[in-house]
mmCIF file of C-alpha atoms in Angstrom:
data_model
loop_
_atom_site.group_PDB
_atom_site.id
_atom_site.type_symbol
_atom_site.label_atom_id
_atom_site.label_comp_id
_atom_site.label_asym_id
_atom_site.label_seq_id
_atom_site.Cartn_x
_atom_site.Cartn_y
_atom_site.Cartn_z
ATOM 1 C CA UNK A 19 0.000 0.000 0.000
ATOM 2 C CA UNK A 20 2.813 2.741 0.837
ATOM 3 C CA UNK A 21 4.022 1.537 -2.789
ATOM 4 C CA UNK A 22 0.876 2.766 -4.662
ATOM 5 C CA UNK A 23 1.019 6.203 -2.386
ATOM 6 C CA UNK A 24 4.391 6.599 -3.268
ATOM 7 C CA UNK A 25 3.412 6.520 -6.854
ATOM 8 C CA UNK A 26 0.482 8.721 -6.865
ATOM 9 C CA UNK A 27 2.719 11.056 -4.909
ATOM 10 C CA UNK A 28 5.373 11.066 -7.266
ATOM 11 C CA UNK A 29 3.463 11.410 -10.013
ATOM 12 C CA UNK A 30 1.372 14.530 -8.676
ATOM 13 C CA UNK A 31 5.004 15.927 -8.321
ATOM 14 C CA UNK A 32 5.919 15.087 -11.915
ATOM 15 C CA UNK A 33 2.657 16.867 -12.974
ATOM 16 C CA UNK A 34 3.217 19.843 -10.461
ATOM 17 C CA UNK A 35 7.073 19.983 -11.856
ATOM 18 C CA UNK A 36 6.336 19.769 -15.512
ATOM 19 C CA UNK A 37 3.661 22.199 -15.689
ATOM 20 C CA UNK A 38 6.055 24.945 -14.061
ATOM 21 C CA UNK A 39 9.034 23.484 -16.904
ATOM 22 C CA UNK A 40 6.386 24.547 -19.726
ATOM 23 C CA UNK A 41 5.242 27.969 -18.152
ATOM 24 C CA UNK A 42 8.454 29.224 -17.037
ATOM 25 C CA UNK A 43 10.553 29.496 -20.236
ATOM 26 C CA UNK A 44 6.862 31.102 -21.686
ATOM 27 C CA UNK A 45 7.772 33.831 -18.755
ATOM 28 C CA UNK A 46 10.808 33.812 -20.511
ATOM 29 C CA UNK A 47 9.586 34.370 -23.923
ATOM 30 C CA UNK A 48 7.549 37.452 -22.639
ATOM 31 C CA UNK A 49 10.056 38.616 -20.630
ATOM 32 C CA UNK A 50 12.640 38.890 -24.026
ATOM 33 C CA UNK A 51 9.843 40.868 -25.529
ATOM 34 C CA UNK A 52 9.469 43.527 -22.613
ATOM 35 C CA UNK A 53 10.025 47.044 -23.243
ATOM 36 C CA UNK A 54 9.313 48.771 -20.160
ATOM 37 C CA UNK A 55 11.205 48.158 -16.831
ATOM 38 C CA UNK A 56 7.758 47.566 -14.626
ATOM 39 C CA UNK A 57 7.080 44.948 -17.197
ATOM 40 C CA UNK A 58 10.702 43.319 -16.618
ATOM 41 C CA UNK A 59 10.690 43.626 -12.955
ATOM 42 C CA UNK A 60 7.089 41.676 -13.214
ATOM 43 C CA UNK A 61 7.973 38.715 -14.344
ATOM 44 C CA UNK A 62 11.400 38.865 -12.507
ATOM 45 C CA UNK A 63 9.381 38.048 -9.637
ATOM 46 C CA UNK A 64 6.873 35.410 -10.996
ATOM 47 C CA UNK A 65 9.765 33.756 -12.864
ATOM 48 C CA UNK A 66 10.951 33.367 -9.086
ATOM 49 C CA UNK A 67 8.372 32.636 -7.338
ATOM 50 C CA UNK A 68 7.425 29.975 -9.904
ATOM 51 C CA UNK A 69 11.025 28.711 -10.154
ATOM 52 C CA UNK A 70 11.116 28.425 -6.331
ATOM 53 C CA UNK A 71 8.264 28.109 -4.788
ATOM 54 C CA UNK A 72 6.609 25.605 -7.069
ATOM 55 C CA UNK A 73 9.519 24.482 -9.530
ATOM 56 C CA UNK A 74 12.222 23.376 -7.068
ATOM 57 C CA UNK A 75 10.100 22.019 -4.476
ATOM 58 C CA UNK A 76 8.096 19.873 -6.699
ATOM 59 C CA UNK A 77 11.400 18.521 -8.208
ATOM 60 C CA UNK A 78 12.840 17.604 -4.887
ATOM 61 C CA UNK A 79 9.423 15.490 -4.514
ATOM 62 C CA UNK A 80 9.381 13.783 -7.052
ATOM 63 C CA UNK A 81 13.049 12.606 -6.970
ATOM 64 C CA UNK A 82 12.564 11.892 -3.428
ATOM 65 C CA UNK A 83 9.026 9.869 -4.183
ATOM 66 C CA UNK A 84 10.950 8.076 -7.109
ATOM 67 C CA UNK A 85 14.385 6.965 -5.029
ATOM 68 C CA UNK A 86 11.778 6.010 -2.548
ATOM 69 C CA UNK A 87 9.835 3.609 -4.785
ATOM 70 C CA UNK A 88 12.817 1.989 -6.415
ATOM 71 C CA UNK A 89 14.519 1.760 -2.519
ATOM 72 C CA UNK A 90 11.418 -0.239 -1.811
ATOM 73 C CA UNK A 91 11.296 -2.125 -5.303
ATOM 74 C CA UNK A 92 15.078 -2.554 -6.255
ATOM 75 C CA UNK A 93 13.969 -5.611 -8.546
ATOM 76 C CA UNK A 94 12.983 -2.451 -11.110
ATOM 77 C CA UNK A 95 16.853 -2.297 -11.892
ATOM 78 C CA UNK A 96 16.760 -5.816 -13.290
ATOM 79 C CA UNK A 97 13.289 -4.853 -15.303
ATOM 80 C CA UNK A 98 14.748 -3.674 -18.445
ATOM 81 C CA UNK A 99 16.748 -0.874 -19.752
ATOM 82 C CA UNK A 100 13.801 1.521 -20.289
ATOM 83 C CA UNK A 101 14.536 2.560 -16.780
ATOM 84 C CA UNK A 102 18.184 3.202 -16.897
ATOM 85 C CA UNK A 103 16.706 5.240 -20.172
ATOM 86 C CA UNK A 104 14.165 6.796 -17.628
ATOM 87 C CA UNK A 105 17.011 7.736 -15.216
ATOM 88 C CA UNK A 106 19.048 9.382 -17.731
ATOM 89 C CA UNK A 107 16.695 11.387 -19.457
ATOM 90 C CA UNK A 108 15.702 12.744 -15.850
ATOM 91 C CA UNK A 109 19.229 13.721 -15.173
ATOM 92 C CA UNK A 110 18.712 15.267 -17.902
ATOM 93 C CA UNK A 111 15.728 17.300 -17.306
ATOM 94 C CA UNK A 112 17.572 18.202 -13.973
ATOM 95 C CA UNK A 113 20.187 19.647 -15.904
ATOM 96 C CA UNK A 114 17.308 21.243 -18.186
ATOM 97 C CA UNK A 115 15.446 22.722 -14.853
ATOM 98 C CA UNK A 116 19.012 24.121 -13.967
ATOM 99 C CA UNK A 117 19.298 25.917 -16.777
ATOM 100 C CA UNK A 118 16.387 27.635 -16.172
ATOM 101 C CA UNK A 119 17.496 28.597 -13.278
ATOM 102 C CA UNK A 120 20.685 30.148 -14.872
ATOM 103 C CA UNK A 121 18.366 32.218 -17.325
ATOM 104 C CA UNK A 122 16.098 33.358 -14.519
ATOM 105 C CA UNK A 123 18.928 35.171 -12.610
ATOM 106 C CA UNK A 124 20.443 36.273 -15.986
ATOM 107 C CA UNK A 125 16.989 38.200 -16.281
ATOM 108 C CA UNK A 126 16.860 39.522 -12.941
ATOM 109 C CA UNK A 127 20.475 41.121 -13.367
ATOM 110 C CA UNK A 128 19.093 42.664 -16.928
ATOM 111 C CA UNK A 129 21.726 40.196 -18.768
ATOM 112 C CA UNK A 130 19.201 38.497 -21.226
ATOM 113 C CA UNK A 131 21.093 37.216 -24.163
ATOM 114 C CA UNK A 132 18.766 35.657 -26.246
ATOM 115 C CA UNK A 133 15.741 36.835 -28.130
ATOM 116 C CA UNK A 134 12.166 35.753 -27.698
ATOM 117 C CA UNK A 135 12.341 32.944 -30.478
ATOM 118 C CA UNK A 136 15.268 31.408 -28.596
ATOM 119 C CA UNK A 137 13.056 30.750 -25.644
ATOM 120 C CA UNK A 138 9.808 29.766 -27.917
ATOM 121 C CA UNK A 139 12.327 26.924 -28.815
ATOM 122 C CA UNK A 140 13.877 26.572 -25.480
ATOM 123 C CA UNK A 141 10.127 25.788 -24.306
ATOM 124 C CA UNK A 142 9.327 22.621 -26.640
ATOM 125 C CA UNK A 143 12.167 20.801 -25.160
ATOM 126 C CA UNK A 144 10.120 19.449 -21.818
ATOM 127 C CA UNK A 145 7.510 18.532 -24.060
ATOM 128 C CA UNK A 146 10.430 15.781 -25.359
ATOM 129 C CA UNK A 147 11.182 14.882 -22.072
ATOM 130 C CA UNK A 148 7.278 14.297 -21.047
ATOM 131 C CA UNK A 149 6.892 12.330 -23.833
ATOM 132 C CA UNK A 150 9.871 9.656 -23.987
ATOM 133 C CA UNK A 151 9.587 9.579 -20.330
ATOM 134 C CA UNK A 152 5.733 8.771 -20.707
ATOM 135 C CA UNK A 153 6.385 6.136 -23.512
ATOM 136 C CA UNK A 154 9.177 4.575 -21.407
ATOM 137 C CA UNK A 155 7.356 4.183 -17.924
ATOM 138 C CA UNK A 156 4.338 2.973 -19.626
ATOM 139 C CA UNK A 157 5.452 0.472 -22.965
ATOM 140 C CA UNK A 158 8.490 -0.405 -21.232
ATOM 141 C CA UNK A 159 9.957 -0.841 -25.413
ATOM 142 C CA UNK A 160 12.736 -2.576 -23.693
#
């Protein structure tokens, strides 16, 4: 039974984590396209409060949720590659969610480099994620 909470908890997390992954490079996109410094400082602060108050913490979940479930089910390991797949494409997003970070405090010290079509491309790349992930954790292809 604490298996199948684990789950739903980690996959509430996943859901909480991703949706702040699509919105906050959108912030971003805006953000490029700001002309005014009220508009700027605007979404300085819901680029934060999104990064850390929902992003972070919902991360940290759903790792912790996830260790959790393969601490209690180890035989996962021995399932198939499309977990060691699933673990490396996480890293990844990890990696992606720290870069986010990186262009959210870029933006709050007025060093934006990129224009607004950089981050419209920038966003499509958790959709990639979701959807291997998704495909991996549910078809298991191998």
């Amino acid at each position: 039974m604490l298996y199948l909470w684990l789950k739903a908890l980690h996959i509430i997390a996943v859901v909480c984590w991703f949706a702040g992954l699509f919105y906050l490079p959108r912030l971003f996109v805006y953000h490029a396209m700001s002309e005014d410094a009220a508009s700027r400082e605007r979404f300085c602060v819901m680029e934060r409060k999104l990064y850390r108050g929902i992003m972070t913490p919902a991360s940290i979940a759903a790792l912790v949720f996830g260790i959790w479930m393969l601490v209690l089910n180890p035989g996962l390991f021995a399932s198939g590659a499309w977990l060691h797949v699933k673990l490396t494409l996480v890293a990844l997003l990890i990696g992606y969610h720290h870069a986010c970070g990186a262009m959210l405090k870029r933006f709050a010290r007025d060093e934006n480099r990129h224009t607004h079509t950089f981050y419209r491309w920038f966003n499509e790349v958790p959709v990639l994620f979701l959807l291997a992930i998704v495909i991996l954790v549910v078809v298991k292809p191998f």
